[in-house]
mmCIF file of C-alpha atoms in Angstrom:
data_model
loop_
_atom_site.group_PDB
_atom_site.id
_atom_site.type_symbol
_atom_site.label_atom_id
_atom_site.label_comp_id
_atom_site.label_asym_id
_atom_site.label_seq_id
_atom_site.Cartn_x
_atom_site.Cartn_y
_atom_site.Cartn_z
ATOM 1 C CA MET A 1 -8.914 30.662 -2.431
ATOM 2 C CA PHE A 2 -5.971 28.667 -2.503
ATOM 3 C CA ARG A 3 -4.461 27.769 0.924
ATOM 4 C CA LEU A 4 -0.647 27.191 1.375
ATOM 5 C CA PRO A 5 -0.142 24.039 3.536
ATOM 6 C CA ALA A 6 0.856 24.499 6.906
ATOM 7 C CA PRO A 7 4.230 25.268 8.067
ATOM 8 C CA GLY A 8 6.552 22.082 8.303
ATOM 9 C CA GLY A 9 4.326 20.617 5.509
ATOM 10 C CA HIS A 10 6.864 21.072 3.008
ATOM 11 C CA PRO A 11 10.513 22.094 2.254
ATOM 12 C CA PRO A 12 11.441 25.213 4.095
ATOM 13 C CA ARG A 13 10.196 28.358 2.070
ATOM 14 C CA GLY A 14 12.336 29.856 -0.414
ATOM 15 C CA PRO A 15 12.467 31.942 -3.916
ATOM 16 C CA ASP A 16 11.122 28.768 -5.605
ATOM 17 C CA HIS A 17 7.998 28.261 -3.090
ATOM 18 C CA PHE A 18 7.019 32.035 -3.590
ATOM 19 C CA ALA A 19 7.711 31.672 -6.917
ATOM 20 C CA ILE A 20 4.798 28.972 -7.259
ATOM 21 C CA CYS A 21 2.971 30.768 -5.060
ATOM 22 C CA ARG A 22 2.938 33.915 -7.199
ATOM 23 C CA LEU A 23 2.196 31.665 -10.337
ATOM 24 C CA ILE A 24 -1.063 30.018 -8.722
ATOM 25 C CA SER A 25 -2.026 33.521 -7.519
ATOM 26 C CA ARG A 26 -2.431 34.514 -11.251
ATOM 27 C CA LYS A 27 -4.903 31.863 -12.166
ATOM 28 C CA PRO A 28 -8.139 32.816 -13.501
ATOM 29 C CA PRO A 29 -11.274 33.150 -11.286
ATOM 30 C CA ARG A 30 -12.804 30.014 -10.613
ATOM 31 C CA ASP A 31 -15.968 30.659 -12.264
ATOM 32 C CA LYS A 32 -14.049 31.129 -15.571
ATOM 33 C CA ARG A 33 -12.435 27.755 -15.461
ATOM 34 C CA LEU A 34 -13.758 24.408 -16.282
ATOM 35 C CA THR A 35 -15.741 22.505 -13.298
ATOM 36 C CA GLY A 36 -17.331 19.482 -12.987
ATOM 37 C CA ALA A 37 -19.164 17.574 -10.457
ATOM 38 C CA ALA A 38 -18.816 17.981 -7.111
ATOM 39 C CA ASP A 39 -16.049 16.110 -4.666
ATOM 40 C CA GLY A 40 -18.775 15.410 -2.053
ATOM 41 C CA TYR A 41 -17.301 18.640 -0.304
ATOM 42 C CA GLY A 42 -18.889 21.326 -1.967
ATOM 43 C CA GLU A 43 -15.645 21.719 -4.179
ATOM 44 C CA PRO A 44 -16.247 21.313 -8.064
ATOM 45 C CA VAL A 45 -13.657 18.660 -9.508
ATOM 46 C CA SER A 46 -12.659 19.248 -13.001
ATOM 47 C CA THR A 47 -10.490 16.233 -14.093
ATOM 48 C CA TYR A 48 -9.692 13.512 -11.222
ATOM 49 C CA LEU A 49 -6.656 11.675 -11.997
ATOM 50 C CA ASP A 50 -5.772 9.915 -8.646
ATOM 51 C CA HIS A 51 -8.081 6.544 -9.010
ATOM 52 C CA ALA A 52 -4.916 4.906 -7.650
ATOM 53 C CA ALA A 53 -4.912 6.743 -4.328
ATOM 54 C CA THR A 54 -8.807 6.252 -4.014
ATOM 55 C CA SER A 55 -11.724 6.027 -6.259
ATOM 56 C CA PRO A 56 -15.247 7.559 -6.195
ATOM 57 C CA MET A 57 -17.755 4.940 -4.882
ATOM 58 C CA ARG A 58 -19.512 3.105 -7.423
ATOM 59 C CA SER A 59 -23.783 3.331 -7.234
ATOM 60 C CA GLU A 60 -23.764 -0.250 -6.605
ATOM 61 C CA ALA A 61 -21.321 -0.046 -3.715
ATOM 62 C CA GLN A 62 -23.284 2.880 -2.463
ATOM 63 C CA ASP A 63 -26.702 1.209 -2.435
ATOM 64 C CA ALA A 64 -25.671 -1.934 -1.004
ATOM 65 C CA LEU A 65 -23.892 0.437 1.889
ATOM 66 C CA LEU A 66 -27.013 2.252 2.590
ATOM 67 C CA THR A 67 -29.143 -1.053 2.617
ATOM 68 C CA GLU A 68 -27.088 -2.570 5.522
ATOM 69 C CA LEU A 69 -26.530 0.875 7.459
ATOM 70 C CA GLY A 70 -30.204 0.402 8.148
ATOM 71 C CA ARG A 71 -29.855 -2.621 9.535
ATOM 72 C CA VAL A 72 -28.425 -3.888 13.005
ATOM 73 C CA GLY A 73 -27.136 -7.196 14.279
ATOM 74 C CA ASN A 74 -23.495 -8.438 15.086
ATOM 75 C CA PRO A 75 -22.556 -11.217 12.636
ATOM 76 C CA SER A 76 -21.067 -13.214 15.799
ATOM 77 C CA SER A 77 -24.381 -13.065 17.867
ATOM 78 C CA GLN A 78 -26.469 -15.694 18.190
ATOM 79 C CA HIS A 79 -29.701 -14.152 18.147
ATOM 80 C CA ARG A 80 -32.056 -13.635 15.070
ATOM 81 C CA ALA A 81 -30.401 -10.178 14.194
ATOM 82 C CA GLY A 82 -27.153 -11.385 14.408
ATOM 83 C CA GLN A 83 -27.787 -14.460 12.401
ATOM 84 C CA ARG A 84 -29.329 -12.251 9.780
ATOM 85 C CA ALA A 85 -26.032 -10.079 9.802
ATOM 86 C CA ARG A 86 -23.869 -13.263 9.422
ATOM 87 C CA ARG A 87 -26.057 -14.667 6.568
ATOM 88 C CA ARG A 88 -25.668 -11.286 4.893
ATOM 89 C CA LEU A 89 -21.912 -11.295 5.330
ATOM 90 C CA GLU A 90 -21.491 -14.755 4.226
ATOM 91 C CA GLU A 91 -23.445 -13.552 0.651
ATOM 92 C CA ALA A 92 -20.871 -10.814 0.485
ATOM 93 C CA ARG A 93 -17.799 -13.336 1.188
ATOM 94 C CA GLU A 94 -19.097 -15.233 -1.380
ATOM 95 C CA GLU A 95 -19.734 -12.607 -3.778
ATOM 96 C CA LEU A 96 -16.053 -11.361 -3.361
ATOM 97 C CA ALA A 97 -14.700 -14.734 -3.469
ATOM 98 C CA ALA A 98 -16.605 -15.273 -6.968
ATOM 99 C CA ALA A 99 -15.159 -12.093 -8.211
ATOM 100 C CA LEU A 100 -11.346 -13.198 -7.022
ATOM 101 C CA GLY A 101 -11.219 -16.756 -8.615
ATOM 102 C CA ALA A 102 -11.355 -17.864 -4.750
ATOM 103 C CA HIS A 103 -13.437 -20.361 -2.518
ATOM 104 C CA PRO A 104 -15.459 -18.151 -0.061
ATOM 105 C CA GLY A 105 -13.819 -19.912 2.892
ATOM 106 C CA GLU A 106 -10.313 -18.376 1.703
ATOM 107 C CA VAL A 107 -11.428 -14.779 2.318
ATOM 108 C CA ILE A 108 -10.238 -12.944 5.080
ATOM 109 C CA PHE A 109 -11.794 -9.529 5.560
ATOM 110 C CA THR A 110 -9.532 -6.713 7.084
ATOM 111 C CA SER A 111 -9.376 -3.287 7.444
ATOM 112 C CA GLY A 112 -7.816 -2.883 4.200
ATOM 113 C CA GLY A 113 -4.671 -3.160 1.374
ATOM 114 C CA SER A 114 -2.180 -2.487 4.452
ATOM 115 C CA GLU A 115 -3.328 -4.982 7.011
ATOM 116 C CA ALA A 116 -3.861 -7.683 4.625
ATOM 117 C CA ASP A 117 -0.017 -7.122 3.547
ATOM 118 C CA SER A 118 1.206 -7.299 7.063
ATOM 119 C CA ILE A 119 -0.606 -10.242 8.123
ATOM 120 C CA ALA A 120 0.499 -12.018 5.035
ATOM 121 C CA ILE A 121 4.197 -11.120 5.696
ATOM 122 C CA LEU A 122 4.685 -10.996 9.789
ATOM 123 C CA GLY A 123 1.659 -13.630 9.780
ATOM 124 C CA SER A 124 3.921 -16.210 7.548
ATOM 125 C CA LEU A 125 7.035 -15.368 9.713
ATOM 126 C CA ALA A 126 5.324 -15.897 12.731
ATOM 127 C CA ALA A 127 3.990 -19.061 11.892
ATOM 128 C CA ARG A 128 7.267 -20.636 10.341
ATOM 129 C CA LEU A 129 9.528 -20.013 12.951
ATOM 130 C CA GLU A 130 11.798 -22.623 11.492
ATOM 131 C CA ARG A 131 12.123 -20.429 8.172
ATOM 132 C CA PRO A 132 13.244 -16.948 9.787
ATOM 133 C CA ARG A 133 13.856 -15.424 5.995
ATOM 134 C CA SER A 134 11.749 -13.298 3.639
ATOM 135 C CA LEU A 135 12.018 -12.339 0.235
ATOM 136 C CA ILE A 136 10.584 -9.099 -1.237
ATOM 137 C CA SER A 137 10.727 -7.254 -4.672
ATOM 138 C CA ALA A 138 12.418 -3.842 -4.218
ATOM 139 C CA VAL A 139 9.487 -2.228 -5.673
ATOM 140 C CA GLU A 140 6.864 -3.342 -3.040
ATOM 141 C CA HIS A 141 4.285 -1.324 -1.225
ATOM 142 C CA PRO A 142 5.572 0.020 2.088
ATOM 143 C CA ALA A 143 2.990 -2.214 3.831
ATOM 144 C CA VAL A 144 5.316 -4.902 2.606
ATOM 145 C CA GLN A 145 8.691 -3.523 2.695
ATOM 146 C CA GLU A 146 8.212 -2.647 6.490
ATOM 147 C CA ALA A 147 6.607 -5.878 7.612
ATOM 148 C CA ARG A 148 9.278 -7.996 6.103
ATOM 149 C CA GLY A 149 11.110 -8.916 9.274
ATOM 150 C CA ARG A 150 14.813 -8.965 10.352
ATOM 151 C CA GLY A 151 15.722 -12.012 7.927
ATOM 152 C CA ALA A 152 14.779 -9.846 4.989
ATOM 153 C CA GLU A 153 15.867 -10.035 1.606
ATOM 154 C CA VAL A 154 15.299 -7.375 -0.957
ATOM 155 C CA LEU A 155 15.218 -8.818 -4.828
ATOM 156 C CA ALA A 156 16.428 -6.373 -7.205
ATOM 157 C CA VAL A 157 14.627 -5.284 -10.253
ATOM 158 C CA ASN A 158 15.931 -4.241 -13.721
ATOM 159 C CA SER A 159 14.843 -0.868 -15.542
ATOM 160 C CA ARG A 160 11.393 -2.279 -16.307
ATOM 161 C CA GLY A 161 10.552 -2.927 -12.713
ATOM 162 C CA VAL A 162 10.639 -6.451 -12.959
ATOM 163 C CA VAL A 163 12.580 -8.929 -10.748
ATOM 164 C CA GLU A 164 15.145 -11.076 -13.492
ATOM 165 C CA ASP A 165 14.729 -14.574 -13.636
ATOM 166 C CA THR A 166 18.033 -15.604 -11.970
ATOM 167 C CA THR A 167 17.539 -13.549 -9.045
ATOM 168 C CA TRP A 168 14.862 -15.825 -7.582
ATOM 169 C CA GLU A 169 17.754 -18.552 -6.845
ATOM 170 C CA ALA A 170 18.187 -16.433 -3.642
ATOM 171 C CA ALA A 171 15.265 -18.643 -2.244
ATOM 172 C CA ASP A 172 15.710 -21.613 0.032
ATOM 173 C CA GLU A 173 13.980 -23.861 2.390
ATOM 174 C CA LYS A 174 14.642 -20.786 5.011
ATOM 175 C CA VAL A 175 12.475 -18.641 3.219
ATOM 176 C CA ALA A 176 9.175 -18.309 5.030
ATOM 177 C CA VAL A 177 7.291 -16.084 2.793
ATOM 178 C CA ILE A 178 8.096 -14.321 -0.651
ATOM 179 C CA SER A 179 6.338 -11.303 -1.977
ATOM 180 C CA VAL A 180 5.910 -9.676 -5.473
ATOM 181 C CA VAL A 181 3.260 -6.904 -6.111
ATOM 182 C CA ARG A 182 1.360 -7.876 -8.968
ATOM 183 C CA VAL A 183 0.668 -4.389 -10.509
ATOM 184 C CA ASN A 184 3.014 -1.327 -9.181
ATOM 185 C CA ASN A 185 1.010 1.105 -7.076
ATOM 186 C CA GLU A 186 3.519 3.944 -8.687
ATOM 187 C CA THR A 187 4.273 2.979 -12.079
ATOM 188 C CA GLY A 188 1.288 0.603 -12.859
ATOM 189 C CA VAL A 189 3.957 -2.260 -14.120
ATOM 190 C CA ILE A 190 2.571 -5.617 -14.245
ATOM 191 C CA HIS A 191 4.635 -7.922 -12.540
ATOM 192 C CA PRO A 192 4.520 -11.456 -13.835
ATOM 193 C CA LEU A 193 4.085 -14.335 -11.247
ATOM 194 C CA ASP A 194 5.775 -17.192 -12.776
ATOM 195 C CA GLY A 195 9.109 -16.671 -10.907
ATOM 196 C CA LEU A 196 7.586 -16.159 -8.163
ATOM 197 C CA ILE A 197 5.389 -19.303 -8.279
ATOM 198 C CA ALA A 198 8.345 -21.474 -9.302
ATOM 199 C CA ALA A 199 10.713 -20.605 -6.388
ATOM 200 C CA SER A 200 7.928 -21.052 -3.877
ATOM 201 C CA SER A 201 7.063 -24.398 -5.258
ATOM 202 C CA ARG A 202 10.974 -25.256 -5.274
ATOM 203 C CA THR A 203 11.598 -24.189 -1.600
ATOM 204 C CA GLY A 204 8.251 -24.406 0.082
ATOM 205 C CA ALA A 205 8.238 -20.790 0.600
ATOM 206 C CA TRP A 206 4.471 -19.451 0.890
ATOM 207 C CA SER A 207 3.725 -16.797 -2.281
ATOM 208 C CA HIS A 208 2.324 -13.722 -1.562
ATOM 209 C CA SER A 209 1.132 -10.605 -4.081
ATOM 210 C CA ASP A 210 -0.217 -7.492 -3.350
ATOM 211 C CA ALA A 211 -3.084 -7.191 -6.069
ATOM 212 C CA VAL A 212 -4.564 -3.964 -4.822
ATOM 213 C CA GLN A 213 -3.863 -2.349 -8.231
ATOM 214 C CA ALA A 214 -4.486 -5.217 -10.210
ATOM 215 C CA LEU A 215 -8.219 -5.956 -8.861
ATOM 216 C CA GLY A 216 -10.811 -4.200 -11.346
ATOM 217 C CA HIS A 217 -8.007 -3.552 -14.099
ATOM 218 C CA VAL A 218 -6.302 -6.796 -15.091
ATOM 219 C CA PRO A 219 -7.406 -10.543 -15.205
ATOM 220 C CA LEU A 220 -7.031 -11.778 -11.699
ATOM 221 C CA ASP A 221 -7.958 -15.477 -10.792
ATOM 222 C CA PHE A 222 -6.582 -16.439 -7.185
ATOM 223 C CA HIS A 223 -6.968 -20.187 -8.072
ATOM 224 C CA ALA A 224 -5.253 -19.811 -11.439
ATOM 225 C CA THR A 225 -2.194 -17.540 -10.393
ATOM 226 C CA GLY A 226 -1.216 -20.390 -7.898
ATOM 227 C CA LEU A 227 -0.596 -17.873 -5.334
ATOM 228 C CA ASP A 228 -0.925 -18.765 -1.554
ATOM 229 C CA LEU A 229 -1.606 -15.392 -0.184
ATOM 230 C CA MET A 230 -3.365 -12.393 -2.128
ATOM 231 C CA SER A 231 -4.028 -8.652 -0.987
ATOM 232 C CA VAL A 232 -7.021 -6.728 -2.180
ATOM 233 C CA SER A 233 -8.714 -3.460 -1.098
ATOM 234 C CA ALA A 234 -12.034 -2.173 -1.790
ATOM 235 C CA HIS A 235 -11.322 1.585 -2.022
ATOM 236 C CA LYS A 236 -9.228 1.199 -5.147
ATOM 237 C CA ILE A 237 -12.121 -0.120 -7.097
ATOM 238 C CA GLY A 238 -15.152 2.243 -6.289
ATOM 239 C CA GLY A 239 -15.997 0.675 -2.828
ATOM 240 C CA PRO A 240 -15.843 1.998 0.566
ATOM 241 C CA VAL A 241 -12.663 2.917 2.619
ATOM 242 C CA GLY A 242 -11.873 0.926 5.465
ATOM 243 C CA ILE A 243 -12.008 -2.588 4.276
ATOM 244 C CA GLY A 244 -9.945 -4.870 2.186
ATOM 245 C CA ALA A 245 -9.448 -8.710 2.193
ATOM 246 C CA LEU A 246 -6.571 -11.301 2.368
ATOM 247 C CA VAL A 247 -7.362 -14.544 -0.064
ATOM 248 C CA VAL A 248 -5.699 -17.356 1.835
ATOM 249 C CA ARG A 249 -5.282 -20.723 -0.095
ATOM 250 C CA ARG A 250 -6.553 -23.590 1.885
ATOM 251 C CA GLY A 251 -3.559 -25.493 3.944
ATOM 252 C CA VAL A 252 -1.648 -22.079 4.450
ATOM 253 C CA THR A 253 -2.091 -20.786 8.006
ATOM 254 C CA PRO A 254 0.005 -17.715 8.845
ATOM 255 C CA ALA A 255 -0.419 -16.740 12.771
ATOM 256 C CA PRO A 256 -2.600 -13.854 13.588
ATOM 257 C CA ILE A 257 -0.722 -10.622 14.221
ATOM 258 C CA GLY A 258 -3.383 -8.915 16.617
ATOM 259 C CA LEU A 259 -5.385 -10.183 19.483
ATOM 260 C CA GLY A 260 -8.835 -10.933 19.854
ATOM 261 C CA GLY A 261 -12.047 -12.992 19.216
ATOM 262 C CA GLY A 262 -10.256 -14.563 15.850
ATOM 263 C CA GLN A 263 -13.472 -13.975 14.024
ATOM 264 C CA GLU A 264 -11.750 -14.279 10.597
ATOM 265 C CA GLY A 265 -10.750 -17.635 10.321
ATOM 266 C CA ARG A 266 -8.751 -17.324 13.405
ATOM 267 C CA ILE A 267 -6.214 -15.236 11.542
ATOM 268 C CA ARG A 268 -7.805 -11.675 12.048
ATOM 269 C CA SER A 269 -10.135 -10.411 15.105
ATOM 270 C CA GLY A 270 -12.695 -7.836 15.448
ATOM 271 C CA THR A 271 -16.074 -7.327 14.828
ATOM 272 C CA LEU A 272 -16.951 -7.718 11.316
ATOM 273 C CA PRO A 273 -18.418 -4.653 9.447
ATOM 274 C CA VAL A 274 -21.339 -6.149 7.393
ATOM 275 C CA ALA A 275 -22.054 -2.843 5.734
ATOM 276 C CA LEU A 276 -18.805 -2.368 4.163
ATOM 277 C CA ALA A 277 -18.147 -5.929 3.432
ATOM 278 C CA ALA A 278 -21.595 -6.046 1.332
ATOM 279 C CA SER A 279 -20.447 -2.894 -0.252
ATOM 280 C CA PHE A 280 -16.870 -4.273 -1.302
ATOM 281 C CA ALA A 281 -18.469 -7.178 -2.778
ATOM 282 C CA ALA A 282 -20.833 -5.273 -5.116
ATOM 283 C CA ALA A 283 -18.016 -2.878 -6.182
ATOM 284 C CA ALA A 284 -15.603 -5.778 -6.934
ATOM 285 C CA THR A 285 -18.701 -7.789 -8.813
ATOM 286 C CA ALA A 286 -19.052 -4.253 -10.703
ATOM 287 C CA ALA A 287 -14.950 -4.102 -11.515
ATOM 288 C CA VAL A 288 -14.728 -7.465 -12.849
ATOM 289 C CA ALA A 289 -17.907 -7.387 -14.834
ATOM 290 C CA GLY A 290 -16.940 -6.297 -18.566
ATOM 291 C CA LEU A 291 -13.271 -5.972 -17.412
ATOM 292 C CA GLU A 292 -12.128 -6.698 -21.113
ATOM 293 C CA ALA A 293 -14.171 -3.632 -22.553
ATOM 294 C CA GLU A 294 -13.347 -1.519 -19.721
ATOM 295 C CA SER A 295 -9.592 -1.945 -20.266
ATOM 296 C CA GLU A 296 -9.919 -1.158 -23.667
ATOM 297 C CA ARG A 297 -11.315 1.898 -22.802
ATOM 298 C CA LEU A 298 -8.721 3.095 -20.336
ATOM 299 C CA VAL A 299 -5.724 1.976 -22.454
ATOM 300 C CA ALA A 300 -7.193 4.679 -24.984
ATOM 301 C CA LEU A 301 -7.488 7.469 -22.169
ATOM 302 C CA ARG A 302 -4.242 6.278 -20.590
ATOM 303 C CA ASP A 303 -2.317 6.914 -23.955
ATOM 304 C CA GLY A 304 -3.746 9.895 -24.297
ATOM 305 C CA ILE A 305 -2.067 11.219 -20.905
ATOM 306 C CA ARG A 306 1.378 9.709 -22.174
ATOM 307 C CA GLU A 307 1.118 11.534 -25.390
ATOM 308 C CA THR A 308 0.285 14.743 -23.449
ATOM 309 C CA ALA A 309 3.337 13.986 -20.808
ATOM 310 C CA SER A 310 5.535 13.239 -23.311
ATOM 311 C CA ALA A 311 4.783 16.286 -25.578
ATOM 312 C CA CYS A 312 5.448 18.206 -22.435
ATOM 313 C CA GLY A 313 8.945 16.608 -22.083
ATOM 314 C CA GLY A 314 7.867 13.934 -19.837
ATOM 315 C CA ARG A 315 9.621 10.465 -19.635
ATOM 316 C CA ILE A 316 6.983 7.400 -19.203
ATOM 317 C CA ASN A 317 8.124 4.977 -16.361
ATOM 318 C CA GLY A 318 7.737 1.099 -17.328
ATOM 319 C CA GLU A 319 6.642 -1.198 -19.871
ATOM 320 C CA ASN A 320 4.020 -3.629 -19.693
ATOM 321 C CA CYS A 321 1.615 -1.383 -17.557
ATOM 322 C CA ALA A 322 -1.858 -1.804 -16.374
ATOM 323 C CA PRO A 323 -4.682 0.491 -18.245
ATOM 324 C CA HIS A 324 -4.992 2.880 -15.477
ATOM 325 C CA VAL A 325 -1.310 4.130 -14.306
ATOM 326 C CA VAL A 326 0.795 6.749 -15.991
ATOM 327 C CA SER A 327 4.305 7.651 -14.139
ATOM 328 C CA ALA A 328 6.029 10.504 -15.760
ATOM 329 C CA THR A 329 8.755 11.981 -14.859
ATOM 330 C CA PHE A 330 9.650 15.634 -15.846
ATOM 331 C CA PRO A 331 13.198 16.194 -15.503
ATOM 332 C CA GLY A 332 14.450 19.708 -13.706
ATOM 333 C CA ILE A 333 10.853 19.940 -12.010
ATOM 334 C CA ARG A 334 9.838 19.192 -8.514
ATOM 335 C CA ALA A 335 6.908 17.153 -8.906
ATOM 336 C CA GLN A 336 5.195 18.951 -5.815
ATOM 337 C CA ASP A 337 5.226 22.197 -7.718
ATOM 338 C CA LEU A 338 3.733 20.872 -10.512
ATOM 339 C CA LEU A 339 0.690 19.240 -8.566
ATOM 340 C CA PHE A 340 0.227 22.686 -7.063
ATOM 341 C CA LEU A 341 -0.283 24.215 -10.192
ATOM 342 C CA LEU A 342 -2.156 21.493 -11.653
ATOM 343 C CA ASP A 343 -4.401 21.382 -8.410
ATOM 344 C CA ALA A 344 -4.976 25.346 -8.770
ATOM 345 C CA GLU A 345 -6.842 24.102 -12.148
ATOM 346 C CA ASP A 346 -8.844 21.448 -10.354
ATOM 347 C CA ILE A 347 -6.630 18.868 -12.008
ATOM 348 C CA HIS A 348 -5.982 16.298 -9.103
ATOM 349 C CA ALA A 349 -2.851 13.873 -9.569
ATOM 350 C CA SER A 350 -0.195 12.518 -7.290
ATOM 351 C CA ALA A 351 3.613 12.558 -6.759
ATOM 352 C CA GLY A 352 5.734 9.550 -7.697
ATOM 353 C CA SER A 353 7.706 10.669 -4.435
ATOM 354 C CA ALA A 354 6.541 9.471 -0.939
ATOM 355 C CA CYS A 355 5.849 12.133 1.836
ATOM 356 C CA ARG A 356 6.369 10.867 5.209
ATOM 357 C CA ALA A 357 5.911 13.067 8.408
ATOM 358 C CA GLY A 358 5.966 16.272 6.158
ATOM 359 C CA VAL A 359 9.250 15.139 4.269
ATOM 360 C CA TYR A 360 9.649 14.800 0.494
ATOM 361 C CA ARG A 361 11.651 11.448 -0.200
ATOM 362 C CA PRO A 362 12.530 9.916 -3.663
ATOM 363 C CA SER A 363 10.367 7.136 -4.664
ATOM 364 C CA GLU A 364 12.190 3.966 -3.493
ATOM 365 C CA VAL A 365 10.240 2.224 -6.838
ATOM 366 C CA LEU A 366 11.964 4.475 -9.049
ATOM 367 C CA LEU A 367 15.397 4.392 -7.548
ATOM 368 C CA ALA A 368 15.263 0.605 -7.212
ATOM 369 C CA MET A 369 14.418 0.988 -11.491
ATOM 370 C CA GLY A 370 17.829 2.516 -11.696
ATOM 371 C CA ALA A 371 16.506 6.583 -11.432
ATOM 372 C CA PRO A 372 18.497 9.180 -10.337
ATOM 373 C CA GLU A 373 17.311 10.410 -7.104
ATOM 374 C CA ASP A 374 16.447 14.264 -8.873
ATOM 375 C CA GLU A 375 14.482 12.354 -11.164
ATOM 376 C CA ALA A 376 12.421 10.035 -8.739
ATOM 377 C CA MET A 377 11.554 13.712 -7.186
ATOM 378 C CA SER A 378 10.196 14.563 -10.595
ATOM 379 C CA THR A 379 7.571 12.053 -11.339
ATOM 380 C CA VAL A 380 4.033 12.352 -11.237
ATOM 381 C CA ARG A 381 1.411 9.500 -11.518
ATOM 382 C CA PHE A 382 -1.704 10.123 -13.101
ATOM 383 C CA SER A 383 -4.323 7.550 -12.809
ATOM 384 C CA LEU A 384 -7.972 6.407 -14.323
ATOM 385 C CA GLY A 385 -10.915 4.710 -12.873
ATOM 386 C CA HIS A 386 -14.514 3.896 -13.724
ATOM 387 C CA THR A 387 -15.430 7.706 -13.535
ATOM 388 C CA SER A 388 -12.737 8.527 -15.924
ATOM 389 C CA GLY A 389 -13.459 9.999 -19.403
ATOM 390 C CA ARG A 390 -12.179 11.985 -22.634
ATOM 391 C CA GLY A 391 -12.809 15.236 -20.984
ATOM 392 C CA ASP A 392 -10.328 14.407 -18.338
ATOM 393 C CA VAL A 393 -7.558 13.695 -21.006
ATOM 394 C CA ASP A 394 -8.647 16.641 -23.110
ATOM 395 C CA ARG A 395 -8.615 18.942 -20.034
ATOM 396 C CA LEU A 396 -4.910 17.758 -19.027
ATOM 397 C CA ARG A 397 -4.143 18.159 -22.813
ATOM 398 C CA GLU A 398 -5.093 22.038 -22.007
ATOM 399 C CA VAL A 399 -3.317 22.587 -18.818
ATOM 400 C CA LEU A 400 -0.298 20.655 -18.578
ATOM 401 C CA PRO A 401 1.966 22.370 -21.249
ATOM 402 C CA VAL A 402 1.549 25.439 -19.396
ATOM 403 C CA ALA A 403 1.744 24.341 -15.783
ATOM 404 C CA VAL A 404 5.082 22.305 -16.682
ATOM 405 C CA GLU A 405 6.234 25.380 -18.301
ATOM 406 C CA ARG A 406 5.633 27.647 -15.254
ATOM 407 C CA ALA A 407 7.141 24.988 -12.726
ATOM 408 C CA ARG A 408 10.269 24.569 -15.019
ATOM 409 C CA ALA A 409 10.422 28.309 -14.545
ATOM 410 C CA ALA A 410 10.133 28.454 -11.027
ATOM 411 C CA GLY A 411 12.531 25.687 -10.415
#
């Protein structure tokens, strides 16, 4: 049975709200709709198109996690159990570093991509007090936006979601760190790094990129990029939730932003989760193996979603996008209404707008790209991953036209 969100979770109820509820209530019984694998909570999932939010765990990652969960030992302890845990932790670090094109000593484990971003920005500002400024693009993840500091300057982007070459002139010797997302988490736009690296080399500012959505989807080699700092996360590539990494080029020393034992190169403190690290490494290895073939497979699926969205009146946002993300704006439709209707048919996607404290707001990414506020509130993100297949695209092609029509009628 479909359950309405708790009061206060969405805009005040009115005619539109109840219209959507009536439309959802007309859906056929569950046993007469397409259903697929269970989601782990006993609920069938027909079409999962939200891999950019989190991706199902890969079998390799599950195996590594379960193996380590059966063992004991704090990797900071000196006894044999602790040292065995330390060896396994360092093996995971080496494996992850190889997948990232980095040296093992450059990999700092964190609790996820958001913490890695926070350390990169706040840690750089704290370590370089003589450089009180930071520069970030207007399309960064909230973890970067909110950590940018008082002396921050936002770099405008064009309609393609990319910083123009002339904009980099804002960088000077007072800038501690410059951050540009490698693959945007909402639109999938691949941002070139050459302007960032050139500005960093010219001014001495440290360069950082949030590569959470890049890992496993576009070629990613830390040393080849020329970056000083790079953030990645496990659960976006089929690894476990609760672990990520900040890759820190040797010679770059961001200050710690939390107190404790300084277990990770005195940059990050806390007892290290060996099981999560091993699982992350296994997922990363699997994600980068056969990357070219997997990208081609996802491009074909992505293009199918784009065609379906366009046929329903949707406009695709961004150019030069990663193979796994489709951002589509449906003018005249509220994204949350469309998502309710899709969810009622076991199709799972996300809004292009952020929901914080129960209040829907237009996507800052799309606004920065020049989209009107109403269109920024009418955008849906479909994202693919390692479990996606042609059946997912076919199911969306079957359901989306009717869902769009009903959402538009309700609005």
